[in-house]
PDB file of C-alpha atoms and ligand atoms in Angstrom:
ATOM      1  CA  MET A1005      11.895   9.518 -33.623  1.00  0.00           C
ATOM      2  CA  ILE A1006      13.860   6.708 -31.443  1.00  0.00           C
ATOM      3  CA  LEU A1007      17.165   8.444 -30.209  1.00  0.00           C
ATOM      4  CA  PRO A1008      20.000   6.178 -29.270  1.00  0.00           C
ATOM      5  CA  ILE A1009      20.426   6.240 -25.418  1.00  0.00           C
ATOM      6  CA  VAL A1010      23.724   7.386 -24.014  1.00  0.00           C
ATOM      7  CA  ALA A1011      25.390   4.613 -21.725  1.00  0.00           C
ATOM      8  CA  TYR A1012      27.009   4.387 -18.618  1.00  0.00           C
ATOM      9  CA  GLY A1013      30.557   6.173 -18.638  1.00  0.00           C
ATOM     10  CA  ASP A1014      29.801   8.906 -21.319  1.00  0.00           C
ATOM     11  CA  PRO A1015      31.255  12.012 -19.630  1.00  0.00           C
ATOM     12  CA  ILE A1016      27.551  13.539 -20.569  1.00  0.00           C
ATOM     13  CA  LEU A1017      25.822  11.648 -18.073  1.00  0.00           C
ATOM     14  CA  LYS A1018      27.963  13.538 -15.093  1.00  0.00           C
ATOM     15  CA  LYS A1019      27.601  16.924 -16.514  1.00  0.00           C
ATOM     16  CA  VAL A1020      24.863  19.579 -15.127  1.00  0.00           C
ATOM     17  CA  ALA A1021      22.536  20.381 -17.433  1.00  0.00           C
ATOM     18  CA  GLU A1022      21.866  23.695 -18.789  1.00  0.00           C
ATOM     19  CA  GLU A1023      18.451  25.774 -18.457  1.00  0.00           C
ATOM     20  CA  VAL A1024      16.021  25.724 -21.515  1.00  0.00           C
ATOM     21  CA  PRO A1025      15.661  28.886 -23.167  1.00  0.00           C
ATOM     22  CA  GLU A1026      11.974  30.013 -23.643  1.00  0.00           C
ATOM     23  CA  ASN A1027      12.613  30.134 -27.604  1.00  0.00           C
ATOM     24  CA  PHE A1028      14.584  26.817 -27.956  1.00  0.00           C
ATOM     25  CA  GLU A1029      13.692  25.248 -31.133  1.00  0.00           C
ATOM     26  CA  ASN A1030      11.179  22.613 -31.536  1.00  0.00           C
ATOM     27  CA  LEU A1031      10.794  21.582 -27.844  1.00  0.00           C
ATOM     28  CA  LYS A1032       7.655  19.855 -28.522  1.00  0.00           C
ATOM     29  CA  GLY A1033       9.554  17.726 -30.910  1.00  0.00           C
ATOM     30  CA  LEU A1034      12.014  16.952 -28.601  1.00  0.00           C
ATOM     31  CA  VAL A1035       9.795  15.894 -25.904  1.00  0.00           C
ATOM     32  CA  ALA A1036       7.769  13.744 -28.257  1.00  0.00           C
ATOM     33  CA  ASP A1037      10.904  11.897 -29.292  1.00  0.00           C
ATOM     34  CA  MET A1038      11.744  11.418 -25.909  1.00  0.00           C
ATOM     35  CA  PHE A1039       8.701   9.874 -24.621  1.00  0.00           C
ATOM     36  CA  GLU A1040       9.161   7.618 -27.924  1.00  0.00           C
ATOM     37  CA  THR A1041      12.508   6.549 -26.791  1.00  0.00           C
ATOM     38  CA  MET A1042      11.572   6.111 -23.359  1.00  0.00           C
ATOM     39  CA  TYR A1043       8.633   3.817 -24.501  1.00  0.00           C
ATOM     40  CA  ASN A1044      10.376   2.043 -26.994  1.00  0.00           C
ATOM     41  CA  ALA A1045      12.971   0.757 -24.047  1.00  0.00           C
ATOM     42  CA  ASN A1046      10.487  -0.001 -21.775  1.00  0.00           C
ATOM     43  CA  GLY A1047      11.264   2.697 -19.409  1.00  0.00           C
ATOM     44  CA  VAL A1048       9.252   5.239 -16.622  1.00  0.00           C
ATOM     45  CA  GLY A1049      11.769   8.153 -17.173  1.00  0.00           C
ATOM     46  CA  LEU A1050      13.789   9.435 -19.443  1.00  0.00           C
ATOM     47  CA  ALA A1051      16.262  12.535 -19.197  1.00  0.00           C
ATOM     48  CA  ALA A1052      17.538  14.771 -21.589  1.00  0.00           C
ATOM     49  CA  PRO A1053      21.591  13.756 -20.780  1.00  0.00           C
ATOM     50  CA  GLN A1054      20.513  10.283 -21.552  1.00  0.00           C
ATOM     51  CA  ILE A1055      19.746  11.263 -25.403  1.00  0.00           C
ATOM     52  CA  GLY A1056      22.941  13.123 -25.213  1.00  0.00           C
ATOM     53  CA  LYS A1057      21.730  16.750 -24.542  1.00  0.00           C
ATOM     54  CA  SER A1058      22.852  18.072 -21.707  1.00  0.00           C
ATOM     55  CA  ILE A1059      19.957  20.441 -20.957  1.00  0.00           C
ATOM     56  CA  ARG A1060      17.381  20.449 -18.025  1.00  0.00           C
ATOM     57  CA  ILE A1061      14.652  18.175 -19.603  1.00  0.00           C
ATOM     58  CA  PHE A1062      13.015  14.968 -18.338  1.00  0.00           C
ATOM     59  CA  VAL A1063      10.147  12.842 -19.080  1.00  0.00           C
ATOM     60  CA  ILE A1064       8.009  10.399 -17.026  1.00  0.00           C
ATOM     61  CA  ASP A1065       5.453   7.749 -17.085  1.00  0.00           C
ATOM     62  CA  PRO A1066       5.224   5.507 -14.364  1.00  0.00           C
ATOM     63  CA  SER A1067       1.684   3.995 -15.203  1.00  0.00           C
ATOM     64  CA  PRO A1068       3.160   0.663 -15.435  1.00  0.00           C
ATOM     65  CA  PHE A1069       3.628   0.507 -11.512  1.00  0.00           C
ATOM     66  CA  ALA A1070      -0.378   1.023 -11.379  1.00  0.00           C
ATOM     67  CA  ASP A1071      -0.158  -2.811 -11.418  1.00  0.00           C
ATOM     68  CA  ASP A1072       1.320  -3.151  -7.998  1.00  0.00           C
ATOM     69  CA  GLU A1073      -1.493  -4.890  -6.129  1.00  0.00           C
ATOM     70  CA  GLU A1074      -0.500  -3.176  -2.518  1.00  0.00           C
ATOM     71  CA  LEU A1075      -0.803   0.182  -3.883  1.00  0.00           C
ATOM     72  CA  SER A1076      -4.610   1.851  -2.890  1.00  0.00           C
ATOM     73  CA  LYS A1077      -6.476   3.035  -5.630  1.00  0.00           C
ATOM     74  CA  GLU A1078      -5.775   6.613  -5.526  1.00  0.00           C
ATOM     75  CA  GLU A1079      -1.971   5.829  -5.740  1.00  0.00           C
ATOM     76  CA  LYS A1080      -3.167   3.649  -8.966  1.00  0.00           C
ATOM     77  CA  GLU A1081      -5.059   6.364 -10.325  1.00  0.00           C
ATOM     78  CA  GLU A1082      -2.232   9.220  -9.713  1.00  0.00           C
ATOM     79  CA  LEU A1083       0.315   6.783 -11.446  1.00  0.00           C
ATOM     80  CA  LYS A1084      -1.923   5.920 -14.576  1.00  0.00           C
ATOM     81  CA  LYS A1085      -2.161   9.760 -15.005  1.00  0.00           C
ATOM     82  CA  GLY A1086       1.474  10.024 -14.558  1.00  0.00           C
ATOM     83  CA  LYS A1087       2.812  10.751 -17.776  1.00  0.00           C
ATOM     84  CA  LYS A1088       4.395  14.257 -17.954  1.00  0.00           C
ATOM     85  CA  ALA A1089       7.450  16.539 -19.363  1.00  0.00           C
ATOM     86  CA  PHE A1090       9.463  18.965 -16.835  1.00  0.00           C
ATOM     87  CA  ILE A1091      11.114  21.404 -18.228  1.00  0.00           C
ATOM     88  CA  ASN A1092      13.664  23.661 -16.248  1.00  0.00           C
ATOM     89  CA  PRO A1093      12.637  21.810 -13.103  1.00  0.00           C
ATOM     90  CA  GLN A1094      13.688  23.158  -9.708  1.00  0.00           C
ATOM     91  CA  VAL A1095      13.524  20.994  -6.373  1.00  0.00           C
ATOM     92  CA  VAL A1096      11.637  23.664  -3.779  1.00  0.00           C
ATOM     93  CA  LYS A1097      11.396  20.991  -0.975  1.00  0.00           C
ATOM     94  CA  ARG A1098      12.028  17.489  -0.048  1.00  0.00           C
ATOM     95  CA  ASN A1099       9.628  15.478   2.628  1.00  0.00           C
ATOM     96  CA  GLY A1100       9.091  12.674   4.580  1.00  0.00           C
ATOM     97  CA  GLU A1101      11.181   9.699   5.470  1.00  0.00           C
ATOM     98  CA  ASP A1102      13.578   8.150   3.414  1.00  0.00           C
ATOM     99  CA  TRP A1103      12.686   4.665   1.844  1.00  0.00           C
ATOM    100  CA  ALA A1104      14.475   2.025  -0.584  1.00  0.00           C
ATOM    101  CA  PHE A1105      13.127   1.063  -3.759  1.00  0.00           C
ATOM    102  CA  SER A1106      14.858  -0.841  -6.389  1.00  0.00           C
ATOM    103  CA  GLU A1107      16.137   1.304  -8.941  1.00  0.00           C
ATOM    104  CA  GLY A1108      17.335   0.536 -12.620  1.00  0.00           C
ATOM    105  CA  CYS A1109      18.248   3.139 -15.048  1.00  0.00           C
ATOM    106  CA  LEU A1110      18.128   3.105 -19.394  1.00  0.00           C
ATOM    107  CA  SER A1111      21.763   4.029 -19.064  1.00  0.00           C
ATOM    108  CA  ILE A1112      23.214   1.264 -16.872  1.00  0.00           C
ATOM    109  CA  PRO A1113      21.247  -1.728 -18.261  1.00  0.00           C
ATOM    110  CA  GLY A1114      21.050  -4.982 -16.112  1.00  0.00           C
ATOM    111  CA  ILE A1115      21.805  -3.470 -12.874  1.00  0.00           C
ATOM    112  CA  THR A1116      19.124  -2.444 -10.318  1.00  0.00           C
ATOM    113  CA  GLU A1117      19.915  -1.701  -6.753  1.00  0.00           C
ATOM    114  CA  ASP A1118      17.967  -0.396  -3.947  1.00  0.00           C
ATOM    115  CA  ILE A1119      18.329   3.563  -3.482  1.00  0.00           C
ATOM    116  CA  PHE A1120      16.842   5.482  -0.572  1.00  0.00           C
ATOM    117  CA  ARG A1121      15.028   8.412  -1.262  1.00  0.00           C
ATOM    118  CA  PRO A1122      13.071  10.753   0.266  1.00  0.00           C
ATOM    119  CA  GLU A1123       9.158   9.998   0.255  1.00  0.00           C
ATOM    120  CA  GLU A1124       7.722  13.827  -1.196  1.00  0.00           C
ATOM    121  CA  ILE A1125       8.868  16.339  -3.426  1.00  0.00           C
ATOM    122  CA  THR A1126       8.014  19.531  -4.459  1.00  0.00           C
ATOM    123  CA  LEU A1127       9.353  21.566  -7.535  1.00  0.00           C
ATOM    124  CA  THR A1128       8.843  24.120  -9.961  1.00  0.00           C
ATOM    125  CA  TYR A1129       8.838  23.490 -13.727  1.00  0.00           C
ATOM    126  CA  ARG A1130       7.813  24.483 -17.013  1.00  0.00           C
ATOM    127  CA  ASP A1131       5.518  22.131 -19.229  1.00  0.00           C
ATOM    128  CA  GLU A1132       5.900  21.781 -22.817  1.00  0.00           C
ATOM    129  CA  ASP A1133       4.170  25.504 -23.889  1.00  0.00           C
ATOM    130  CA  PHE A1134       6.145  26.918 -20.976  1.00  0.00           C
ATOM    131  CA  ASN A1135       3.675  27.537 -18.660  1.00  0.00           C
ATOM    132  CA  PRO A1136       5.376  27.468 -14.717  1.00  0.00           C
ATOM    133  CA  HIS A1137       3.700  25.169 -12.007  1.00  0.00           C
ATOM    134  CA  THR A1138       4.771  24.312  -8.548  1.00  0.00           C
ATOM    135  CA  GLU A1139       3.613  20.914  -7.612  1.00  0.00           C
ATOM    136  CA  THR A1140       4.254  18.145  -4.790  1.00  0.00           C
ATOM    137  CA  PHE A1141       4.299  14.675  -5.851  1.00  0.00           C
ATOM    138  CA  THR A1142       4.523  11.557  -3.489  1.00  0.00           C
ATOM    139  CA  GLY A1143       5.478   7.658  -3.681  1.00  0.00           C
ATOM    140  CA  LEU A1144       6.433   6.316  -7.064  1.00  0.00           C
ATOM    141  CA  MET A1145       5.736   9.817  -9.049  1.00  0.00           C
ATOM    142  CA  ALA A1146       8.114  11.392  -6.538  1.00  0.00           C
ATOM    143  CA  ARG A1147      10.362   8.123  -6.501  1.00  0.00           C
ATOM    144  CA  VAL A1148      11.007   8.616 -10.976  1.00  0.00           C
ATOM    145  CA  ILE A1149      11.128  12.205 -10.456  1.00  0.00           C
ATOM    146  CA  GLN A1150      14.057  12.172  -8.183  1.00  0.00           C
ATOM    147  CA  HIS A1151      15.916   9.477 -10.386  1.00  0.00           C
ATOM    148  CA  GLU A1152      15.272  11.726 -13.227  1.00  0.00           C
ATOM    149  CA  TYR A1153      15.902  15.052 -11.504  1.00  0.00           C
ATOM    150  CA  ASP A1154      19.178  13.457 -10.637  1.00  0.00           C
ATOM    151  CA  HIS A1155      20.060  13.078 -13.990  1.00  0.00           C
ATOM    152  CA  ILE A1156      20.140  16.281 -15.146  1.00  0.00           C
ATOM    153  CA  GLU A1157      22.368  17.102 -11.769  1.00  0.00           C
ATOM    154  CA  GLY A1158      24.829  14.973 -13.296  1.00  0.00           C
ATOM    155  CA  ILE A1159      23.876  12.337 -10.851  1.00  0.00           C
ATOM    156  CA  LEU A1160      23.208   8.623 -11.329  1.00  0.00           C
ATOM    157  CA  PHE A1161      21.738   5.970  -8.724  1.00  0.00           C
ATOM    158  CA  THR A1162      25.255   4.321  -8.674  1.00  0.00           C
ATOM    159  CA  ASP A1163      26.763   7.351  -7.187  1.00  0.00           C
ATOM    160  CA  LYS A1164      24.287   6.985  -4.171  1.00  0.00           C
ATOM    161  CA  ILE A1165      25.258   3.148  -3.312  1.00  0.00           C
ATOM    162  CA  SER A1166      27.909   1.953  -1.070  1.00  0.00           C
ATOM    163  CA  SER A1167      31.555   1.634  -2.084  1.00  0.00           C
ATOM    164  CA  LEU A1168      31.221  -1.984  -1.177  1.00  0.00           C
ATOM    165  CA  LYS A1169      28.082  -2.473  -3.454  1.00  0.00           C
ATOM    166  CA  LYS A1170      29.995  -0.341  -6.342  1.00  0.00           C
ATOM    167  CA  ARG A1171      32.772  -3.007  -6.092  1.00  0.00           C
ATOM    168  CA  LEU A1172      30.299  -5.737  -6.645  1.00  0.00           C
ATOM    169  CA  ILE A1173      29.267  -4.320 -10.000  1.00  0.00           C
ATOM    170  CA  LYS A1174      32.271  -3.003 -11.384  1.00  0.00           C
ATOM    171  CA  ASN A1175      32.993  -5.547 -13.761  1.00  0.00           C
ATOM    172  CA  LYS A1176      29.191  -5.049 -15.143  1.00  0.00           C
ATOM    173  CA  LEU A1177      29.643  -1.228 -15.405  1.00  0.00           C
ATOM    174  CA  ASN A1178      33.016  -1.620 -17.134  1.00  0.00           C
ATOM    175  CA  ASN A1179      31.223  -4.210 -19.645  1.00  0.00           C
ATOM    176  CA  ILE A1180      28.800  -1.570 -20.120  1.00  0.00           C
ATOM    177  CA  VAL A1181      31.237   1.382 -20.923  1.00  0.00           C
ATOM    178  CA  ILE A1182      32.473  -0.871 -23.530  1.00  0.00           C
ATOM    179  CA  GLY A1183      29.221  -2.155 -24.925  1.00  0.00           C
ATOM    180  CA  LYS A1184      29.777  -5.586 -23.852  1.00  0.00           C
ATOM    181  CA  VAL A1185      25.896  -5.949 -22.452  1.00  0.00           C
ATOM    182  CA  SER A1186      22.806  -7.110 -24.366  1.00  0.00           C
ATOM    183  CA  VAL A1187      20.039  -4.663 -24.645  1.00  0.00           C
ATOM    184  CA  ASP A1188      17.087  -4.586 -26.997  1.00  0.00           C
ATOM    185  CA  TYR A1189      17.061  -0.788 -27.409  1.00  0.00           C
ATOM    186  CA  ARG A1190      19.558   1.312 -29.405  1.00  0.00           C
ATOM    187  CA  MET A1191      22.799   2.242 -27.205  1.00  0.00           C
ATOM    188  CA  ARG A1192      25.676   4.499 -27.747  1.00  0.00           C
ATOM    189  CA  PHE A1193      28.420   3.236 -25.980  1.00  0.00           C
ATOM    190  CA  PRO A1194      31.525   5.373 -24.960  1.00  0.00           C
ATOM    191  CA  LYS A1195      33.866   3.121 -25.713  1.00  0.00           C
ATOM    192  CA  ALA A1196      32.286   0.409 -27.869  1.00  0.00           C
ATOM    193  CA  LYS A1197      34.671  -2.118 -29.377  1.00  0.00           C
ATOM    194  CA  LYS A1198      33.959  -2.277 -33.333  1.00  0.00           C
ATOM    195  CA  ARG A1199      31.957  -5.284 -34.208  1.00  0.00           C
ATOM    196  CA  HIS A1200      32.562  -7.277 -37.514  1.00  0.00           C
TER     197      HIS A1200
HETATM  198 NI1   NI B1486      18.239   6.488 -15.189  1.00  0.00          NI
END
């Protein structure tokens, strides 16, 4: 089922999300809905707060990045197999140099900004069967994971840009809050004006 994506300005995007209990009802169904919602919006990642649930789950599939000519064969293979769900992830370690990448977000349509993040991340998480994993990710996998991890901590990429850049996009952000933005997927705007 495709769910509406919560837009910038909704307070749920600023909340630290809650742990998912092991007996959580229909976890697999929710994860399947999140993948469907993400693919429908041509996204590479989606976190539960973005569908209005303040719980520690996110899904990623960075395979569209595998088309990048500059990547090595190994990196391309890793991205192609990158479809994954993370339940109760916890960052263990961040490593390597910070590098910039132009990020966007399904909750903030029409805006992209260069964001600096470390090259490598190690985290513990549960899969959909609640089996525990500890894994290290690099490059674009680590990039997408860190963006989504921020979502369950109540952080958006627009929180990481300079105040000057933020001023420059202020009008665009205000327009998203009221739904004055064109998107080709279903969204829920915090202060949408009624349409007739
Ligand atoms: Ni996002």
